mmCIF file of C-alpha atoms and ligand atoms in Angstrom:
data_model
loop_
_atom_site.group_PDB
_atom_site.id
_atom_site.type_symbol
_atom_site.label_atom_id
_atom_site.label_comp_id
_atom_site.label_asym_id
_atom_site.label_seq_id
_atom_site.Cartn_x
_atom_site.Cartn_y
_atom_site.Cartn_z
ATOM 1 C CA UNK A 1 -0.037 0.012 -0.049
ATOM 2 C CA UNK A 2 1.491 3.366 -0.972
ATOM 3 C CA UNK A 3 1.872 6.030 1.724
ATOM 4 C CA UNK A 4 -1.101 8.297 0.589
ATOM 5 C CA UNK A 5 -3.378 5.145 0.682
ATOM 6 C CA UNK A 6 -2.019 4.188 4.173
ATOM 7 C CA UNK A 7 -2.975 7.666 5.641
ATOM 8 C CA UNK A 8 -6.450 7.394 4.053
ATOM 9 C CA UNK A 9 -6.808 3.946 5.627
ATOM 10 C CA UNK A 10 -5.875 5.169 9.190
ATOM 11 C CA UNK A 11 -8.345 8.120 8.986
ATOM 12 C CA UNK A 12 -11.030 5.915 7.737
ATOM 13 C CA UNK A 13 -10.545 3.219 10.588
ATOM 14 C CA UNK A 14 -10.077 6.014 13.225
ATOM 15 C CA UNK A 15 -6.422 5.236 13.873
ATOM 16 C CA UNK A 16 -5.944 8.731 13.166
ATOM 17 C CA UNK A 17 -8.791 10.842 14.699
ATOM 18 C CA UNK A 18 -9.765 14.049 16.455
ATOM 19 C CA UNK A 19 -10.319 17.008 14.003
ATOM 20 C CA UNK A 20 -6.845 18.483 14.133
ATOM 21 C CA UNK A 21 -4.934 15.234 13.741
ATOM 22 C CA UNK A 22 -7.276 14.313 10.669
ATOM 23 C CA UNK A 23 -6.489 17.679 9.170
ATOM 24 C CA UNK A 24 -2.881 17.445 9.631
ATOM 25 C CA UNK A 25 -2.681 13.864 8.044
ATOM 26 C CA UNK A 26 -4.725 15.187 5.078
ATOM 27 C CA UNK A 27 -2.266 17.905 4.557
ATOM 28 C CA UNK A 28 0.579 15.378 4.649
ATOM 29 C CA UNK A 29 -1.333 13.015 2.296
ATOM 30 C CA UNK A 30 -1.768 15.832 -0.214
ATOM 31 C CA UNK A 31 2.055 16.672 -0.103
ATOM 32 C CA UNK A 32 2.516 13.085 -1.043
ATOM 33 C CA UNK A 33 -0.027 12.867 -3.810
ATOM 34 C CA UNK A 34 -1.611 16.080 -4.996
ATOM 35 C CA UNK A 35 -4.593 16.627 -7.342
ATOM 36 C CA UNK A 36 -8.312 16.955 -7.395
ATOM 37 C CA UNK A 37 -8.886 13.181 -6.945
ATOM 38 C CA UNK A 38 -6.779 13.185 -3.794
ATOM 39 C CA UNK A 39 -8.603 16.184 -2.578
ATOM 40 C CA UNK A 40 -11.958 14.460 -3.064
ATOM 41 C CA UNK A 41 -10.908 11.279 -1.650
ATOM 42 C CA UNK A 42 -9.527 12.852 1.667
ATOM 43 C CA UNK A 43 -12.698 14.994 2.140
ATOM 44 C CA UNK A 44 -14.856 11.849 1.666
ATOM 45 C CA UNK A 45 -13.142 9.959 4.542
ATOM 46 C CA UNK A 46 -14.849 12.275 7.287
ATOM 47 C CA UNK A 47 -16.990 14.592 5.389
ATOM 48 C CA UNK A 48 -18.254 16.339 8.472
ATOM 49 C CA UNK A 49 -15.003 17.797 9.479
ATOM 50 C CA UNK A 50 -14.607 21.434 8.280
ATOM 51 C CA UNK A 51 -10.890 21.554 9.521
ATOM 52 C CA UNK A 52 -10.005 18.859 7.112
ATOM 53 C CA UNK A 53 -11.755 20.592 4.319
ATOM 54 C CA UNK A 54 -10.276 24.196 5.256
ATOM 55 C CA UNK A 55 -6.825 22.729 5.466
ATOM 56 C CA UNK A 56 -7.142 20.903 2.240
ATOM 57 C CA UNK A 57 -8.575 24.028 0.436
ATOM 58 C CA UNK A 58 -5.869 25.977 1.765
ATOM 59 C CA UNK A 59 -2.808 23.709 0.419
ATOM 60 C CA UNK A 60 -4.374 22.180 -2.622
ATOM 61 C CA UNK A 61 -3.188 24.767 -5.237
ATOM 62 C CA UNK A 62 0.483 23.982 -4.234
ATOM 63 C CA UNK A 63 0.752 21.408 -1.488
ATOM 64 C CA UNK A 64 4.444 21.201 -1.467
ATOM 65 C CA UNK A 65 4.839 24.805 -0.678
ATOM 66 C CA UNK A 66 1.672 25.376 1.275
ATOM 67 C CA UNK A 67 1.541 22.179 3.225
ATOM 68 C CA UNK A 68 4.350 23.186 5.522
ATOM 69 C CA UNK A 69 2.617 26.679 6.079
ATOM 70 C CA UNK A 70 -0.544 24.749 7.171
ATOM 71 C CA UNK A 71 1.207 22.458 9.441
ATOM 72 C CA UNK A 72 3.118 25.395 11.017
ATOM 73 C CA UNK A 73 -0.282 27.083 11.438
ATOM 74 C CA UNK A 74 -1.342 24.152 13.691
ATOM 75 C CA UNK A 75 1.868 23.941 15.637
ATOM 76 C CA UNK A 76 1.758 27.779 16.423
ATOM 77 C CA UNK A 77 -1.911 27.803 17.165
ATOM 78 C CA UNK A 78 -1.566 24.866 19.530
ATOM 79 C CA UNK A 79 1.194 26.659 21.484
ATOM 80 C CA UNK A 80 -0.956 29.797 21.907
ATOM 81 C CA UNK A 81 -4.064 27.867 22.763
ATOM 82 C CA UNK A 82 -2.156 26.010 25.359
ATOM 83 C CA UNK A 83 -0.808 29.377 26.851
ATOM 84 C CA UNK A 84 -4.060 31.244 26.891
ATOM 85 C CA UNK A 85 -6.007 28.208 28.315
ATOM 86 C CA UNK A 86 -3.558 27.401 31.049
ATOM 87 C CA UNK A 87 -4.132 30.758 32.565
ATOM 88 C CA UNK A 88 -7.761 29.832 33.420
ATOM 89 C CA UNK A 89 -6.396 26.929 35.511
ATOM 90 C CA UNK A 90 -5.607 27.485 39.226
ATOM 91 C CA UNK A 91 -4.196 25.418 41.907
ATOM 92 C CA UNK A 92 -6.503 23.112 43.550
ATOM 93 C CA UNK A 93 -9.058 23.031 40.591
ATOM 94 C CA UNK A 94 -10.823 20.138 39.113
ATOM 95 C CA UNK A 95 -11.066 20.219 35.568
ATOM 96 C CA UNK A 96 -13.728 18.197 33.546
ATOM 97 C CA UNK A 97 -13.407 16.994 30.009
ATOM 98 C CA UNK A 98 -15.030 14.663 27.600
ATOM 99 C CA UNK A 99 -13.609 12.708 24.725
ATOM 100 C CA UNK A 100 -10.028 13.439 23.581
ATOM 101 C CA UNK A 101 -9.086 17.000 22.138
ATOM 102 C CA UNK A 102 -5.539 17.827 21.209
ATOM 103 C CA UNK A 103 -6.228 21.472 22.309
ATOM 104 C CA UNK A 104 -7.633 20.492 25.653
ATOM 105 C CA UNK A 105 -4.528 18.204 26.035
ATOM 106 C CA UNK A 106 -2.257 20.947 25.250
ATOM 107 C CA UNK A 107 -3.795 23.355 27.795
ATOM 108 C CA UNK A 108 -3.612 20.768 30.610
ATOM 109 C CA UNK A 109 0.080 19.755 29.739
ATOM 110 C CA UNK A 110 1.045 23.573 29.601
ATOM 111 C CA UNK A 111 -0.636 24.040 33.270
ATOM 112 C CA UNK A 112 1.071 21.114 34.467
ATOM 113 C CA UNK A 113 4.347 22.352 32.922
ATOM 114 C CA UNK A 114 3.821 25.676 34.816
ATOM 115 C CA UNK A 115 3.664 23.531 38.092
ATOM 116 C CA UNK A 116 -0.049 24.085 38.617
ATOM 117 C CA UNK A 117 -1.699 21.482 40.849
ATOM 118 C CA UNK A 118 -5.068 20.327 39.433
ATOM 119 C CA UNK A 119 -7.128 17.133 39.058
ATOM 120 C CA UNK A 120 -8.659 15.974 35.824
ATOM 121 C CA UNK A 121 -12.207 14.156 35.774
ATOM 122 C CA UNK A 122 -13.138 12.679 32.446
ATOM 123 C CA UNK A 123 -15.635 10.308 30.839
ATOM 124 C CA UNK A 124 -15.030 7.099 28.949
ATOM 125 C CA UNK A 125 -16.749 8.400 25.892
ATOM 126 C CA UNK A 126 -18.729 5.407 24.514
ATOM 127 C CA UNK A 127 -18.749 3.755 22.022
ATOM 128 C CA UNK A 128 -15.116 4.335 20.995
ATOM 129 C CA UNK A 129 -13.883 5.064 24.270
ATOM 130 C CA UNK A 130 -11.573 8.052 23.442
ATOM 131 C CA UNK A 131 -11.743 9.043 27.118
ATOM 132 C CA UNK A 132 -9.273 6.443 27.774
ATOM 133 C CA UNK A 133 -6.735 8.156 25.465
ATOM 134 C CA UNK A 134 -7.175 11.431 27.451
ATOM 135 C CA UNK A 135 -6.953 9.470 30.754
ATOM 136 C CA UNK A 136 -3.607 7.454 29.705
ATOM 137 C CA UNK A 137 -2.049 10.621 28.196
ATOM 138 C CA UNK A 138 -2.592 12.858 31.255
ATOM 139 C CA UNK A 139 -1.780 10.224 33.867
ATOM 140 C CA UNK A 140 1.488 9.593 32.065
ATOM 141 C CA UNK A 141 2.596 13.053 32.765
ATOM 142 C CA UNK A 142 1.668 12.999 36.345
ATOM 143 C CA UNK A 143 -1.847 14.428 36.330
ATOM 144 C CA UNK A 144 -4.323 12.716 38.774
ATOM 145 C CA UNK A 145 -7.306 11.532 36.806
ATOM 146 C CA UNK A 146 -10.719 10.303 38.012
ATOM 147 C CA UNK A 147 -12.452 8.262 35.068
ATOM 148 C CA UNK A 148 -16.151 8.049 34.955
ATOM 149 C CA UNK A 149 -18.650 6.214 32.827
ATOM 150 C CA UNK A 150 -20.484 8.861 30.608
ATOM 151 C CA UNK A 151 -23.744 8.536 32.487
ATOM 152 C CA UNK A 152 -21.978 9.604 35.638
ATOM 153 C CA UNK A 153 -20.844 12.963 34.042
ATOM 154 C CA UNK A 154 -23.223 14.937 36.220
ATOM 155 C CA UNK A 155 -21.687 13.513 39.323
ATOM 156 C CA UNK A 156 -18.228 14.375 38.083
ATOM 157 C CA UNK A 157 -19.219 17.752 36.799
ATOM 158 C CA UNK A 158 -20.816 18.826 40.135
ATOM 159 C CA UNK A 159 -17.465 18.769 41.734
ATOM 160 C CA UNK A 160 -15.595 20.579 38.864
ATOM 161 C CA UNK A 161 -14.218 24.059 38.625
ATOM 162 C CA UNK A 162 -13.884 24.113 34.772
ATOM 163 C CA UNK A 163 -15.293 22.252 31.798
ATOM 164 C CA UNK A 164 -13.021 22.074 28.674
ATOM 165 C CA UNK A 165 -14.081 20.598 25.346
ATOM 166 C CA UNK A 166 -12.871 20.583 21.835
ATOM 167 C CA UNK A 167 -14.573 21.266 18.621
ATOM 168 C CA UNK A 168 -15.095 19.561 15.143
ATOM 169 C CA UNK A 169 -16.816 22.511 13.737
ATOM 170 C CA UNK A 170 -18.114 26.158 14.637
ATOM 171 C CA UNK A 171 -20.877 27.427 12.682
ATOM 172 C CA UNK A 172 -21.678 30.999 11.626
ATOM 173 C CA UNK A 173 -24.095 31.222 14.491
ATOM 174 C CA UNK A 174 -21.411 30.325 17.083
ATOM 175 C CA UNK A 175 -22.634 26.736 17.583
ATOM 176 C CA UNK A 176 -19.928 24.376 18.369
ATOM 177 C CA UNK A 177 -20.039 20.748 17.108
ATOM 178 C CA UNK A 178 -18.224 18.302 19.202
ATOM 179 C CA UNK A 179 -18.528 14.708 20.470
ATOM 180 C CA UNK A 180 -21.975 13.512 21.428
ATOM 181 C CA UNK A 181 -22.853 14.289 25.075
ATOM 182 C CA UNK A 182 -20.881 17.843 24.867
ATOM 183 C CA UNK A 183 -24.188 19.764 25.026
ATOM 184 C CA UNK A 184 -25.761 17.684 27.706
ATOM 185 C CA UNK A 185 -22.626 18.314 29.875
ATOM 186 C CA UNK A 186 -22.713 22.032 28.932
ATOM 187 C CA UNK A 187 -26.134 22.362 30.211
ATOM 188 C CA UNK A 188 -25.146 20.832 33.414
ATOM 189 C CA UNK A 189 -22.144 22.919 33.702
ATOM 190 C CA UNK A 190 -24.490 25.893 33.236
ATOM 191 C CA UNK A 191 -26.787 24.893 35.865
ATOM 192 C CA UNK A 192 -24.105 24.516 38.535
ATOM 193 C CA UNK A 193 -22.249 27.812 37.145
ATOM 194 C CA UNK A 194 -19.158 25.959 35.994
ATOM 195 C CA UNK A 195 -17.443 27.822 33.067
ATOM 196 C CA UNK A 196 -17.555 25.890 30.003
ATOM 197 C CA UNK A 197 -14.642 26.733 27.504
ATOM 198 C CA UNK A 198 -14.455 25.390 23.972
ATOM 199 C CA UNK A 199 -10.842 24.962 23.022
ATOM 200 C CA UNK A 200 -10.183 25.028 19.324
ATOM 201 C CA UNK A 201 -8.086 25.987 16.533
ATOM 202 C CA UNK A 202 -10.013 28.605 14.429
ATOM 203 C CA UNK A 203 -9.641 26.550 11.326
ATOM 204 C CA UNK A 204 -12.744 24.507 12.676
ATOM 205 C CA UNK A 205 -15.007 27.385 11.601
ATOM 206 C CA UNK A 206 -17.118 26.256 8.693
ATOM 207 C CA UNK A 207 -17.617 29.034 6.164
ATOM 208 C CA UNK A 208 -20.360 27.054 4.442
ATOM 209 C CA UNK A 209 -22.649 27.716 7.324
ATOM 210 C CA UNK A 210 -22.905 31.446 6.151
ATOM 211 C CA UNK A 211 -25.104 30.297 3.400
ATOM 212 C CA UNK A 212 -27.699 28.410 5.655
ATOM 213 C CA UNK A 213 -25.837 25.041 5.171
ATOM 214 C CA UNK A 214 -26.498 23.032 8.138
ATOM 215 C CA UNK A 215 -23.526 21.286 9.474
ATOM 216 C CA UNK A 216 -24.308 17.622 9.171
ATOM 217 C CA UNK A 217 -23.676 15.389 12.110
ATOM 218 C CA UNK A 218 -21.827 12.095 11.407
ATOM 219 C CA UNK A 219 -23.786 9.103 11.899
ATOM 220 C CA UNK A 220 -21.516 6.075 12.592
ATOM 221 C CA UNK A 221 -21.963 2.355 12.245
ATOM 222 C CA UNK A 222 -24.254 0.443 14.549
ATOM 223 C CA UNK A 223 -21.640 -2.181 15.271
ATOM 224 C CA UNK A 224 -19.557 0.162 17.345
ATOM 225 C CA UNK A 225 -22.546 0.298 19.648
ATOM 226 C CA UNK A 226 -23.910 -3.361 19.629
ATOM 227 C CA UNK A 227 -22.417 -5.933 17.394
ATOM 228 C CA UNK A 228 -25.476 -8.089 17.125
ATOM 229 C CA UNK A 229 -28.671 -6.433 18.470
ATOM 230 C CA UNK A 230 -31.961 -8.207 18.402
ATOM 231 C CA UNK A 231 -34.501 -7.739 15.712
ATOM 232 C CA UNK A 232 -36.557 -4.638 15.940
ATOM 233 C CA UNK A 233 -33.604 -2.671 17.645
ATOM 234 C CA UNK A 234 -32.376 0.069 15.649
ATOM 235 C CA UNK A 235 -28.928 1.425 16.855
ATOM 236 C CA UNK A 236 -28.536 5.218 16.690
ATOM 237 C CA UNK A 237 -24.908 6.194 16.849
ATOM 238 C CA UNK A 238 -24.608 10.000 16.217
ATOM 239 C CA UNK A 239 -20.855 10.898 16.681
ATOM 240 C CA UNK A 240 -21.416 14.703 17.425
ATOM 241 C CA UNK A 241 -23.945 17.216 18.459
ATOM 242 C CA UNK A 242 -24.343 20.980 18.405
ATOM 243 C CA UNK A 243 -23.572 22.922 21.466
ATOM 244 C CA UNK A 244 -25.603 26.129 21.881
ATOM 245 C CA UNK A 245 -23.317 29.455 22.189
ATOM 246 C CA UNK A 246 -25.429 30.426 25.226
ATOM 247 C CA UNK A 247 -23.865 27.470 27.045
ATOM 248 C CA UNK A 248 -20.194 28.350 26.028
ATOM 249 C CA UNK A 249 -18.644 30.910 28.446
ATOM 250 C CA UNK A 250 -15.742 31.546 25.725
ATOM 251 C CA UNK A 251 -13.910 29.908 22.986
ATOM 252 C CA UNK A 252 -10.061 29.611 23.724
ATOM 253 C CA UNK A 253 -8.329 29.712 20.274
ATOM 254 C CA UNK A 254 -5.166 31.092 18.888
ATOM 255 C CA UNK A 255 -6.875 34.301 18.384
ATOM 256 C CA UNK A 256 -7.474 34.741 22.127
ATOM 257 C CA UNK A 257 -10.451 34.030 24.696
ATOM 258 C CA UNK A 258 -13.587 35.330 23.064
ATOM 259 C CA UNK A 259 -17.253 34.859 23.379
ATOM 260 C CA UNK A 260 -18.457 32.801 20.252
ATOM 261 C CA UNK A 261 -19.597 35.951 18.431
ATOM 262 C CA UNK A 262 -16.327 37.945 18.781
ATOM 263 C CA UNK A 263 -14.497 34.719 17.799
ATOM 264 C CA UNK A 264 -16.370 34.576 14.501
ATOM 265 C CA UNK A 265 -15.312 38.277 13.810
ATOM 266 C CA UNK A 266 -11.710 37.416 14.537
ATOM 267 C CA UNK A 267 -11.641 34.480 12.422
ATOM 268 C CA UNK A 268 -13.049 36.160 9.399
ATOM 269 C CA UNK A 269 -10.667 39.353 9.728
ATOM 270 C CA UNK A 270 -7.599 37.084 10.462
ATOM 271 C CA UNK A 271 -8.200 34.297 7.774
ATOM 272 C CA UNK A 272 -9.763 35.888 4.647
ATOM 273 C CA UNK A 273 -9.786 32.391 2.935
ATOM 274 C CA UNK A 274 -12.302 31.406 5.517
ATOM 275 C CA UNK A 275 -14.911 34.162 4.599
HETATM 276 C C1 RUB B 301 -13.205 13.702 18.532
HETATM 277 C C2 RUB B 301 -13.875 14.993 19.223
HETATM 278 C C3 RUB B 301 -12.903 16.093 19.518
HETATM 279 C C4 RUB B 301 -12.769 17.029 18.552
HETATM 280 C C5 RUB B 301 -11.750 18.097 18.733
HETATM 281 O O1 RUB B 301 -14.023 12.934 17.958
HETATM 282 O O2 RUB B 301 -14.931 15.094 19.286
HETATM 283 O O3 RUB B 301 -13.351 16.610 20.743
HETATM 284 O O4 RUB B 301 -12.453 16.284 17.366
HETATM 285 O O5 RUB B 301 -10.360 17.463 18.740
HETATM 286 P P1 RUB B 301 -13.624 11.613 17.039
HETATM 287 P P2 RUB B 301 -9.055 18.121 18.518
HETATM 288 O O6 RUB B 301 -12.776 10.759 18.055
HETATM 289 O O7 RUB B 301 -14.859 11.154 16.557
HETATM 290 O O8 RUB B 301 -12.803 12.105 15.900
HETATM 291 O O9 RUB B 301 -8.730 19.339 19.506
HETATM 292 O O10 RUB B 301 -7.905 17.020 18.556
HETATM 293 O O11 RUB B 301 -9.034 18.771 16.963
#
């Protein structure tokens, strides 16, 4: 199998997952094999990931030259998000998170590097258990983790001081699309006055939503949930959900810490290709 096909396979089978990692892998794949067919193939792998689409659109005219620019964007943005986000964490805090997000991980690592003492509470994130990736990664750098089943999230959140989550997409109305369960947890955070921060690279913004395009929600295979369900049982396996901007305290991006509407203004001014 050639290197391009290998990257495609890894995105498809979720070996490479999480919006930013998928986008970076797609950029690397285009640097190996450019052209319209490669672009179509890459976008078809996770069609509901605007970061992948934006990154591919940014580099497609000249992947060899623009690929490194895109990859550098992500590296620099990751550093800034980690730096801004770490400022919200104070000694003795409990941070809650769901699923696995590169940008949330970056913030927690930076806070730990600065010597802040805090605990992480997280959910396992059924059905693919990305919460275990989060728990392993954080425990390995010495952060104390309490790991909960998804349905115990209310219990975990009640004790938390902050809720951090990533984003797969941000729409023009300031809605954030992230792993299924995120809005439910944001509602709970709101009820207990716990600040809920979306931590994301601004290339997750989907410019198509300006024209009334409804960001689709990825519906994944039934077998991920139940291998052989009985007859008359239909499995609903939605991967993501939309989070109402009213429930989002701020979006922490490389542009700074902004309310969802100011974030959108910033994205459009800073990145004209996303208008
Ligand atoms: C991952 C998920 C993450 C976002 C953001 O879902 O919902 O929160 O992708 O991640 P999946 P990042 O495992 O289905 O891809 O901050 O790494 O871009």
